Tab-separated table of C-alpha atoms in Angstrom:
chain	number	residue	atom	x	y	z
A	136	MET	CA	-57.796	-35.004	-33.931
A	137	THR	CA	-60.465	-36.277	-36.244
A	138	SER	CA	-64.041	-35.306	-35.585
A	139	THR	CA	-65.302	-38.776	-36.498
A	140	THR	CA	-63.676	-40.318	-33.415
A	141	GLN	CA	-64.851	-37.752	-30.870
A	142	ASN	CA	-67.727	-38.567	-28.554
A	143	PRO	CA	-70.739	-36.571	-29.827
A	144	ASN	CA	-71.772	-35.202	-26.409
A	145	LEU	CA	-68.308	-33.883	-25.641
A	146	ALA	CA	-67.926	-32.600	-29.206
A	147	ALA	CA	-71.204	-30.679	-28.729
A	148	LEU	CA	-69.863	-29.234	-25.475
A	149	SER	CA	-66.743	-28.028	-27.285
A	150	ALA	CA	-68.817	-26.607	-30.131
A	151	ALA	CA	-70.828	-24.595	-27.586
A	152	GLY	CA	-67.644	-22.809	-26.493
A	153	VAL	CA	-66.517	-24.960	-23.555
A	154	SER	CA	-62.946	-26.253	-23.558
A	155	VAL	CA	-62.817	-29.730	-21.977
A	156	TRP	CA	-59.809	-30.179	-19.700
A	157	LEU	CA	-58.902	-33.271	-17.702
A	158	ASP	CA	-58.498	-32.725	-13.979
A	159	ASP	CA	-55.814	-35.374	-13.512
A	160	LEU	CA	-52.292	-36.303	-14.543
A	161	SER	CA	-50.023	-39.245	-13.861
A	162	ARG	CA	-47.057	-40.879	-15.524
A	163	ASP	CA	-49.208	-43.923	-16.264
A	164	ARG	CA	-51.563	-41.718	-18.307
A	165	LEU	CA	-48.586	-40.458	-20.289
A	166	THR	CA	-46.732	-43.721	-20.882
A	167	SER	CA	-49.863	-45.748	-21.679
A	168	GLY	CA	-51.067	-43.263	-24.272
A	169	ASN	CA	-54.260	-42.668	-22.274
A	170	LEU	CA	-53.908	-38.885	-22.300
A	171	LYS	CA	-53.431	-38.844	-26.065
A	172	GLU	CA	-56.449	-41.132	-26.450
A	173	LEU	CA	-58.594	-38.732	-24.422
A	174	THR	CA	-57.628	-35.911	-26.788
A	175	GLU	CA	-58.722	-38.066	-29.728
A	176	THR	CA	-61.977	-39.475	-28.331
A	177	ARG	CA	-63.144	-37.172	-25.521
A	178	SER	CA	-62.358	-33.673	-26.871
A	179	VAL	CA	-59.784	-33.099	-24.106
A	180	VAL	CA	-57.666	-30.038	-24.900
A	181	GLY	CA	-56.062	-29.305	-21.520
A	182	VAL	CA	-54.886	-30.777	-18.229
A	183	THR	CA	-54.967	-29.402	-14.699
A	184	THR	CA	-53.039	-30.715	-11.720
A	185	ASN	CA	-52.872	-29.950	-8.026
A	186	PRO	CA	-50.974	-31.327	-5.008
A	187	THR	CA	-53.643	-33.953	-4.329
A	188	ILE	CA	-53.472	-35.265	-7.890
A	189	PHE	CA	-49.681	-35.478	-7.840
A	190	GLY	CA	-49.797	-37.110	-4.422
A	191	ASN	CA	-52.070	-39.858	-5.736
A	192	ALA	CA	-49.870	-40.365	-8.790
A	193	LEU	CA	-46.577	-40.571	-6.914
A	194	GLN	CA	-47.811	-42.707	-4.043
A	195	HIS	CA	-49.522	-45.442	-6.051
A	196	GLY	CA	-47.984	-47.921	-8.470
A	197	HIS	CA	-44.436	-48.196	-9.700
A	198	ALA	CA	-44.287	-45.724	-12.578
A	199	TYR	CA	-41.830	-43.504	-10.713
A	200	ASP	CA	-39.605	-46.199	-9.165
A	201	ASP	CA	-36.736	-45.976	-11.656
A	202	GLN	CA	-36.578	-42.198	-11.531
A	203	LEU	CA	-36.730	-42.156	-7.736
A	204	GLY	CA	-33.844	-44.617	-7.621
A	205	GLU	CA	-31.747	-42.472	-9.956
A	206	LEU	CA	-32.463	-39.322	-7.985
A	207	VAL	CA	-31.586	-41.017	-4.686
A	208	ALA	CA	-28.298	-42.163	-6.193
A	209	ARG	CA	-27.539	-38.546	-7.110
A	210	GLY	CA	-28.263	-37.425	-3.556
A	211	ALA	CA	-31.446	-35.485	-4.299
A	212	ASP	CA	-33.561	-34.488	-1.311
A	213	VAL	CA	-37.284	-35.093	-1.133
A	214	GLU	CA	-38.318	-31.662	-2.449
A	215	ALA	CA	-35.954	-31.957	-5.411
A	216	VAL	CA	-37.343	-35.418	-6.178
A	217	ILE	CA	-40.935	-34.164	-6.197
A	218	ARG	CA	-40.041	-31.112	-8.270
A	219	THR	CA	-38.212	-33.217	-10.851
A	220	ALA	CA	-40.896	-35.910	-11.125
A	221	THR	CA	-43.810	-33.474	-11.355
A	222	THR	CA	-42.175	-31.068	-13.803
A	223	ASP	CA	-41.163	-34.004	-16.017
A	224	ASP	CA	-44.771	-35.177	-16.139
A	225	VAL	CA	-46.076	-31.693	-16.883
A	226	ARG	CA	-43.474	-31.115	-19.602
A	227	ASN	CA	-44.412	-34.406	-21.281
A	228	ALA	CA	-48.123	-33.577	-21.019
A	229	CYS	CA	-47.400	-30.189	-22.632
A	230	ASP	CA	-45.824	-32.065	-25.526
A	231	VAL	CA	-48.855	-34.361	-25.885
A	232	LEU	CA	-51.136	-31.312	-26.005
A	233	ARG	CA	-48.912	-29.177	-28.218
A	234	SER	CA	-51.035	-29.847	-31.302
A	235	ALA	CA	-54.133	-28.504	-29.489
A	236	TRP	CA	-52.103	-25.431	-28.487
A	237	ASP	CA	-51.047	-24.854	-32.090
A	238	ALA	CA	-54.566	-25.423	-33.467
A	239	SER	CA	-56.182	-22.973	-31.014
A	240	ASP	CA	-53.616	-20.184	-31.366
A	241	GLY	CA	-52.432	-20.799	-27.809
A	242	ILE	CA	-55.825	-20.738	-26.129
A	243	ASP	CA	-55.992	-24.456	-25.337
A	244	GLY	CA	-53.458	-27.282	-25.195
A	245	ARG	CA	-52.580	-26.035	-21.722
A	246	VAL	CA	-51.147	-27.940	-18.758
A	247	SER	CA	-51.136	-26.397	-15.280
A	248	ILE	CA	-48.644	-26.874	-12.461
A	249	GLU	CA	-49.239	-25.352	-9.035
A	250	VAL	CA	-46.797	-23.483	-6.845
A	251	ASP	CA	-46.117	-25.075	-3.459
A	252	PRO	CA	-49.380	-24.548	-1.516
A	253	ARG	CA	-47.367	-23.758	1.620
A	254	LEU	CA	-46.546	-20.449	-0.101
A	255	ALA	CA	-50.211	-19.424	-0.490
A	256	HIS	CA	-49.793	-16.524	1.934
A	257	ASP	CA	-46.306	-15.452	0.807
A	258	THR	CA	-46.353	-13.176	-2.236
A	259	ASP	CA	-42.605	-12.943	-2.870
A	260	LYS	CA	-41.887	-16.673	-2.594
A	261	THR	CA	-44.876	-17.461	-4.827
A	262	ILE	CA	-43.460	-15.154	-7.522
A	263	LEU	CA	-40.000	-16.704	-7.299
A	264	GLN	CA	-41.297	-20.271	-7.497
A	265	ALA	CA	-43.636	-19.434	-10.378
A	266	ILE	CA	-40.686	-18.114	-12.386
A	267	GLU	CA	-38.596	-21.154	-11.415
A	268	LEU	CA	-41.293	-23.638	-12.499
A	269	TRP	CA	-41.794	-21.769	-15.782
A	270	LYS	CA	-38.075	-22.101	-16.533
A	271	ILE	CA	-37.845	-25.756	-15.485
A	272	VAL	CA	-40.794	-26.977	-17.556
A	273	ASP	CA	-39.762	-24.728	-20.465
A	274	ARG	CA	-42.895	-25.102	-22.573
A	275	PRO	CA	-44.982	-22.248	-24.021
A	276	ASN	CA	-48.270	-24.050	-23.303
A	277	LEU	CA	-47.689	-24.177	-19.543
A	278	PHE	CA	-49.901	-22.481	-16.967
A	279	ILE	CA	-48.539	-21.664	-13.512
A	280	LYS	CA	-51.280	-22.127	-10.914
A	281	ILE	CA	-51.419	-19.457	-8.218
A	282	PRO	CA	-54.130	-19.452	-5.519
A	283	ALA	CA	-56.466	-16.461	-5.305
A	284	THR	CA	-55.531	-15.635	-1.725
A	285	LYS	CA	-54.910	-12.025	-0.716
A	286	ALA	CA	-51.173	-12.722	-0.999
A	287	GLY	CA	-51.727	-14.465	-4.333
A	288	LEU	CA	-53.321	-11.457	-6.033
A	289	PRO	CA	-50.152	-9.298	-6.315
A	290	ALA	CA	-48.210	-12.435	-7.263
A	291	ILE	CA	-50.589	-12.994	-10.198
A	292	THR	CA	-49.912	-9.477	-11.460
A	293	ALA	CA	-46.146	-9.785	-11.007
A	294	VAL	CA	-45.899	-13.174	-12.724
A	295	LEU	CA	-47.954	-12.014	-15.717
A	296	ALA	CA	-45.688	-8.938	-15.909
A	297	GLU	CA	-42.813	-11.371	-16.480
A	298	GLY	CA	-44.592	-12.772	-19.546
A	299	ILE	CA	-45.756	-15.950	-17.797
A	300	SER	CA	-49.294	-17.328	-18.294
A	301	VAL	CA	-51.283	-18.000	-15.115
A	302	ASN	CA	-54.094	-20.266	-13.958
A	303	VAL	CA	-55.622	-18.601	-10.895
A	304	THR	CA	-57.045	-21.264	-8.594
A	305	LEU	CA	-59.218	-21.579	-5.475
A	306	ILE	CA	-61.721	-18.857	-6.356
A	307	PHE	CA	-65.008	-19.222	-4.505
A	308	SER	CA	-66.703	-15.810	-4.445
A	309	VAL	CA	-67.638	-13.370	-7.183
A	310	GLU	CA	-66.018	-10.600	-5.128
A	311	ARG	CA	-62.671	-12.440	-5.187
A	312	HIS	CA	-63.174	-13.254	-8.874
A	313	ARG	CA	-63.414	-9.519	-9.571
A	314	GLU	CA	-60.160	-8.976	-7.681
A	315	VAL	CA	-58.562	-11.733	-9.761
A	316	MET	CA	-59.700	-10.119	-13.015
A	317	ASP	CA	-58.313	-6.811	-11.778
A	318	ALA	CA	-54.977	-8.506	-10.983
A	319	TYR	CA	-54.954	-9.996	-14.482
A	320	LEU	CA	-55.578	-6.658	-16.184
A	321	ALA	CA	-52.897	-5.034	-14.013
A	322	GLY	CA	-50.521	-7.810	-15.060
A	323	LEU	CA	-51.282	-7.209	-18.717
A	324	GLU	CA	-50.673	-3.488	-18.289
A	325	ALA	CA	-47.322	-4.172	-16.615
A	326	ALA	CA	-46.406	-6.729	-19.284
A	327	LYS	CA	-47.211	-4.192	-21.983
A	328	SER	CA	-44.967	-1.631	-20.279
A	329	GLY	CA	-42.241	-4.277	-20.139
A	330	GLY	CA	-42.439	-4.886	-23.866
A	331	HIS	CA	-44.111	-8.303	-23.796
A	332	ASP	CA	-46.387	-9.491	-26.602
A	333	LEU	CA	-49.839	-9.493	-24.975
A	334	SER	CA	-51.200	-11.978	-27.498
A	335	LYS	CA	-48.886	-14.615	-25.984
A	336	LEU	CA	-50.179	-14.108	-22.439
A	337	HIS	CA	-53.109	-16.251	-21.339
A	338	SER	CA	-54.981	-16.842	-18.108
A	339	VAL	CA	-57.942	-18.701	-16.688
A	340	ALA	CA	-59.791	-17.990	-13.446
A	341	SER	CA	-60.586	-21.307	-11.743
A	342	PHE	CA	-63.940	-20.897	-10.017
A	343	PHE	CA	-64.822	-23.783	-7.700
A	344	VAL	CA	-68.372	-25.109	-7.955
A	345	SER	CA	-69.270	-28.314	-6.099
A	346	ARG	CA	-67.616	-27.297	-2.828
A	347	VAL	CA	-69.980	-24.318	-2.637
A	348	ASP	CA	-72.981	-26.638	-2.746
A	349	THR	CA	-71.439	-28.996	-0.186
A	350	GLU	CA	-70.846	-26.207	2.338
A	351	ILE	CA	-74.134	-24.364	1.783
A	352	ASP	CA	-76.250	-27.557	1.644
A	353	ASP	CA	-74.847	-28.569	5.027
A	354	ARG	CA	-75.862	-25.197	6.486
A	355	LEU	CA	-79.309	-25.353	4.860
A	356	GLU	CA	-79.941	-28.778	6.382
A	357	LYS	CA	-79.018	-27.461	9.822
A	358	ILE	CA	-81.521	-24.608	9.383
A	359	GLY	CA	-84.052	-27.239	8.330
A	360	SER	CA	-86.952	-25.037	7.257
A	361	GLU	CA	-88.946	-25.820	4.136
A	362	ALA	CA	-87.623	-22.673	2.446
A	363	ALA	CA	-84.034	-23.580	3.331
A	364	LEU	CA	-84.259	-27.186	2.176
A	365	ALA	CA	-85.774	-26.070	-1.151
A	366	LEU	CA	-82.517	-24.236	-1.934
A	367	ARG	CA	-80.240	-27.280	-1.705
A	368	GLY	CA	-78.124	-27.891	-4.789
A	369	LYS	CA	-78.743	-24.453	-6.277
A	370	ALA	CA	-75.914	-22.312	-4.923
A	371	GLY	CA	-72.969	-23.805	-6.847
A	372	VAL	CA	-74.414	-23.239	-10.314
A	373	ALA	CA	-75.886	-19.850	-9.352
A	374	ASN	CA	-72.531	-18.683	-7.986
A	375	ALA	CA	-70.738	-19.692	-11.191
A	376	ARG	CA	-73.379	-17.953	-13.296
A	377	LEU	CA	-72.828	-14.756	-11.316
A	378	ALA	CA	-69.096	-15.119	-11.919
A	379	TYR	CA	-69.736	-15.389	-15.656
A	380	ALA	CA	-71.872	-12.231	-15.564
A	381	ALA	CA	-68.995	-10.433	-13.819
A	382	TYR	CA	-66.580	-11.751	-16.471
A	383	GLU	CA	-68.809	-10.390	-19.251
A	384	GLU	CA	-68.964	-7.013	-17.544
A	385	VAL	CA	-65.216	-6.684	-16.957
A	386	PHE	CA	-64.122	-7.893	-20.370
A	387	GLY	CA	-66.776	-5.802	-22.069
A	388	GLY	CA	-65.357	-2.694	-20.435
A	389	GLU	CA	-63.011	0.076	-21.501
A	390	ARG	CA	-59.986	-1.059	-19.501
A	391	TYR	CA	-59.837	-4.387	-21.295
A	392	ALA	CA	-60.697	-2.830	-24.674
A	393	ALA	CA	-57.550	-0.700	-24.485
A	394	LEU	CA	-55.457	-3.831	-23.902
A	395	ALA	CA	-57.329	-5.869	-26.527
A	396	ALA	CA	-56.212	-3.309	-29.094
A	397	ASP	CA	-52.682	-4.524	-28.341
A	398	GLY	CA	-53.621	-8.195	-28.712
A	399	ALA	CA	-54.654	-9.055	-25.153
A	400	ARG	CA	-56.899	-12.068	-24.533
A	401	VAL	CA	-59.745	-12.406	-22.058
A	402	GLN	CA	-59.182	-14.304	-18.837
A	403	ARG	CA	-61.559	-17.206	-19.331
A	404	PRO	CA	-63.710	-18.497	-16.467
A	405	LEU	CA	-62.771	-22.095	-15.654
A	406	TRP	CA	-65.250	-24.285	-13.786
A	407	ALA	CA	-63.308	-26.355	-11.255
A	408	SER	CA	-64.429	-28.895	-8.675
A	409	THR	CA	-67.069	-30.137	-11.117
A	410	GLY	CA	-67.322	-33.720	-9.951
A	411	VAL	CA	-70.750	-34.001	-8.274
A	412	LYS	CA	-70.345	-34.969	-4.613
A	413	ASN	CA	-74.018	-35.455	-3.728
A	414	PRO	CA	-75.453	-38.651	-5.281
A	415	ASP	CA	-78.920	-37.065	-5.225
A	416	TYR	CA	-77.852	-34.624	-7.958
A	417	PRO	CA	-77.309	-35.458	-11.650
A	418	ASP	CA	-73.683	-36.458	-12.166
A	419	THR	CA	-73.373	-34.028	-15.086
A	420	LEU	CA	-74.954	-31.077	-13.211
A	421	TYR	CA	-71.862	-28.855	-13.192
A	422	VAL	CA	-71.304	-29.403	-16.903
A	423	THR	CA	-74.694	-29.133	-18.573
A	424	GLU	CA	-75.780	-26.105	-16.478
A	425	LEU	CA	-72.556	-24.158	-17.081
A	426	VAL	CA	-72.287	-24.098	-20.867
A	427	GLY	CA	-71.233	-20.766	-22.313
A	428	PRO	CA	-68.790	-19.187	-24.764
A	429	HIS	CA	-65.151	-18.732	-23.755
A	430	THR	CA	-65.278	-21.072	-20.758
A	431	VAL	CA	-63.275	-24.066	-19.577
A	432	ASN	CA	-64.589	-27.040	-17.619
A	433	THR	CA	-61.907	-29.119	-15.922
A	434	LEU	CA	-63.338	-32.558	-15.260
A	435	PRO	CA	-62.344	-35.717	-13.425
A	436	GLU	CA	-62.338	-38.642	-15.851
A	437	LYS	CA	-65.424	-40.101	-14.145
A	438	THR	CA	-67.383	-36.944	-15.008
A	439	ILE	CA	-66.012	-36.894	-18.562
A	440	GLU	CA	-67.338	-40.428	-19.015
A	441	ALA	CA	-70.710	-39.466	-17.512
A	442	VAL	CA	-71.050	-36.619	-20.021
A	443	ALA	CA	-69.946	-38.916	-22.838
A	444	ASP	CA	-72.581	-41.457	-21.843
A	445	HIS	CA	-75.642	-39.358	-21.031
A	446	GLY	CA	-74.807	-35.640	-20.868
A	447	GLU	CA	-77.483	-33.500	-22.525
A	448	ILE	CA	-75.804	-30.468	-24.063
A	449	ARG	CA	-78.539	-27.898	-24.699
A	450	GLY	CA	-76.377	-25.055	-25.962
A	451	ASP	CA	-75.688	-21.938	-23.912
A	452	THR	CA	-77.141	-22.398	-20.410
A	453	ILE	CA	-75.320	-19.509	-18.734
A	454	SER	CA	-75.565	-16.264	-20.710
A	455	GLY	CA	-78.226	-13.940	-19.303
A	456	THR	CA	-78.760	-16.018	-16.159
A	457	GLY	CA	-77.213	-13.478	-13.762
A	458	PRO	CA	-80.467	-11.962	-12.413
A	459	ALA	CA	-82.007	-15.366	-11.646
A	460	ALA	CA	-78.752	-16.471	-10.011
A	461	GLN	CA	-78.758	-13.365	-7.826
A	462	GLN	CA	-82.272	-14.247	-6.681
A	463	ILE	CA	-80.954	-17.585	-5.400
A	464	PHE	CA	-78.378	-15.781	-3.252
A	465	ASP	CA	-80.974	-13.312	-2.018
A	466	GLN	CA	-83.072	-16.289	-0.911
A	467	LEU	CA	-80.062	-17.935	0.757
A	468	SER	CA	-79.427	-14.797	2.782
A	469	ALA	CA	-83.109	-14.571	3.645
A	470	VAL	CA	-83.173	-18.058	5.197
A	471	GLY	CA	-80.097	-17.297	7.292
A	472	ILE	CA	-77.035	-18.304	5.257
A	473	ASP	CA	-74.006	-16.100	6.019
A	474	VAL	CA	-72.714	-16.038	2.454
A	475	PRO	CA	-69.420	-14.147	3.101
A	476	ASP	CA	-68.590	-16.631	5.874
A	477	VAL	CA	-69.212	-19.534	3.480
A	478	PHE	CA	-66.612	-18.202	1.054
A	479	GLU	CA	-64.091	-17.434	3.802
A	480	VAL	CA	-64.415	-20.976	5.157
A	481	LEU	CA	-64.078	-22.497	1.690
A	482	GLU	CA	-60.903	-20.563	0.850
A	483	THR	CA	-59.304	-21.391	4.211
A	484	GLU	CA	-60.213	-25.063	3.843
A	485	GLY	CA	-59.089	-25.128	0.204
A	486	VAL	CA	-55.597	-23.860	1.014
A	487	ALA	CA	-55.388	-26.179	4.045
A	488	LYS	CA	-56.416	-29.235	2.015
A	489	PHE	CA	-53.786	-28.597	-0.663
A	490	GLU	CA	-51.157	-27.948	2.009
A	491	ALA	CA	-52.104	-31.183	3.796
A	492	SER	CA	-51.868	-33.077	0.488
A	493	TRP	CA	-48.436	-31.579	-0.142
A	494	ASN	CA	-47.216	-32.585	3.313
A	495	GLU	CA	-48.564	-36.106	2.808
A	496	LEU	CA	-46.757	-36.218	-0.530
A	497	LEU	CA	-43.503	-35.126	1.119
A	498	GLU	CA	-43.846	-37.790	3.823
A	499	ALA	CA	-44.776	-40.586	1.434
A	500	THR	CA	-41.976	-39.699	-0.976
A	501	GLN	CA	-39.463	-39.534	1.872
A	502	THR	CA	-40.543	-43.026	2.945
A	503	ARG	CA	-39.937	-44.303	-0.591
A	504	LEU	CA	-36.570	-42.562	-0.757
A	505	ASP	CA	-35.529	-44.097	2.558
A	506	ALA	CA	-36.492	-47.542	1.277
A	507	ALA	CA	-34.668	-47.003	-2.025
A	508	SER	CA	-31.469	-45.879	-0.295
A	509	LYS	CA	-31.159	-49.027	1.869
């Protein structure tokens, strides 16, 4: 990558310590050279995927037609077809991003693939599939995505203990984020006991932002008081800032220091769900207000282009903001927002949405297989 071709706004974001990752993947992006172009012009150094993204990729266009035909001819069932198509895409994306992985000593250049969301509440099956996906893709710059459900937490520890890097997804509350960081440190400790090189193990904690505002804004509008309405659009950023304060506390502590002496890396906060859903808010809100060292922002291409066009990167906008962010949540509670219920609803809905997307993907792929076999 040459600095002269990078968009200056996104280059400034990277210089401030934020790794720019694309929240999308499709075979068209790979075969057209679009993903490579984004690394060269938009500072993109990572890719995240989820069942919804893969569903959109597989259901639209004809990029997968030849492979689907070949797999049908070999008698593959629908789950094998999806596994093959998605792992092929992720493996090829890993290869596109390998230079970023090499240049960053393994910190960036990462591509994530998620375990089957139907396993979100099954620890043992999540572990087995994580290991299987790691072996199938067979690239060192892969992340296995595991949801931060109660069943996901021990799976995170167990998968890290196997020497596999993990992207923990669907984190909504700071309380759960702390549990995720604890699971990460436990995984590092187990990996160390198992003889793994801790410097090769990496993780990010994917903290969802815009969905928090969507849920809380809806509740504030139902309350309707002047004090409640004045808090709209503030919870998502405040929640992420509290998560960053918790990250600084945990990774500034003695437990991590003991592991860092053996080469361990921090588990970076990753801002997910950063496309702005409310048109009344600036379309770069969840980028410009969450700039801080050792963070990742995974962005839909629309948001990447918004930042490239008019994003104002003002340096670090997150360090030291914990107390002010806590005041926002104190005010939310004061006007009647049941904050723990918000996070419980968001996690339940998040798992359900990914599971629904996966089921839609299975049905749509089966329809295409049936048509191809006639």
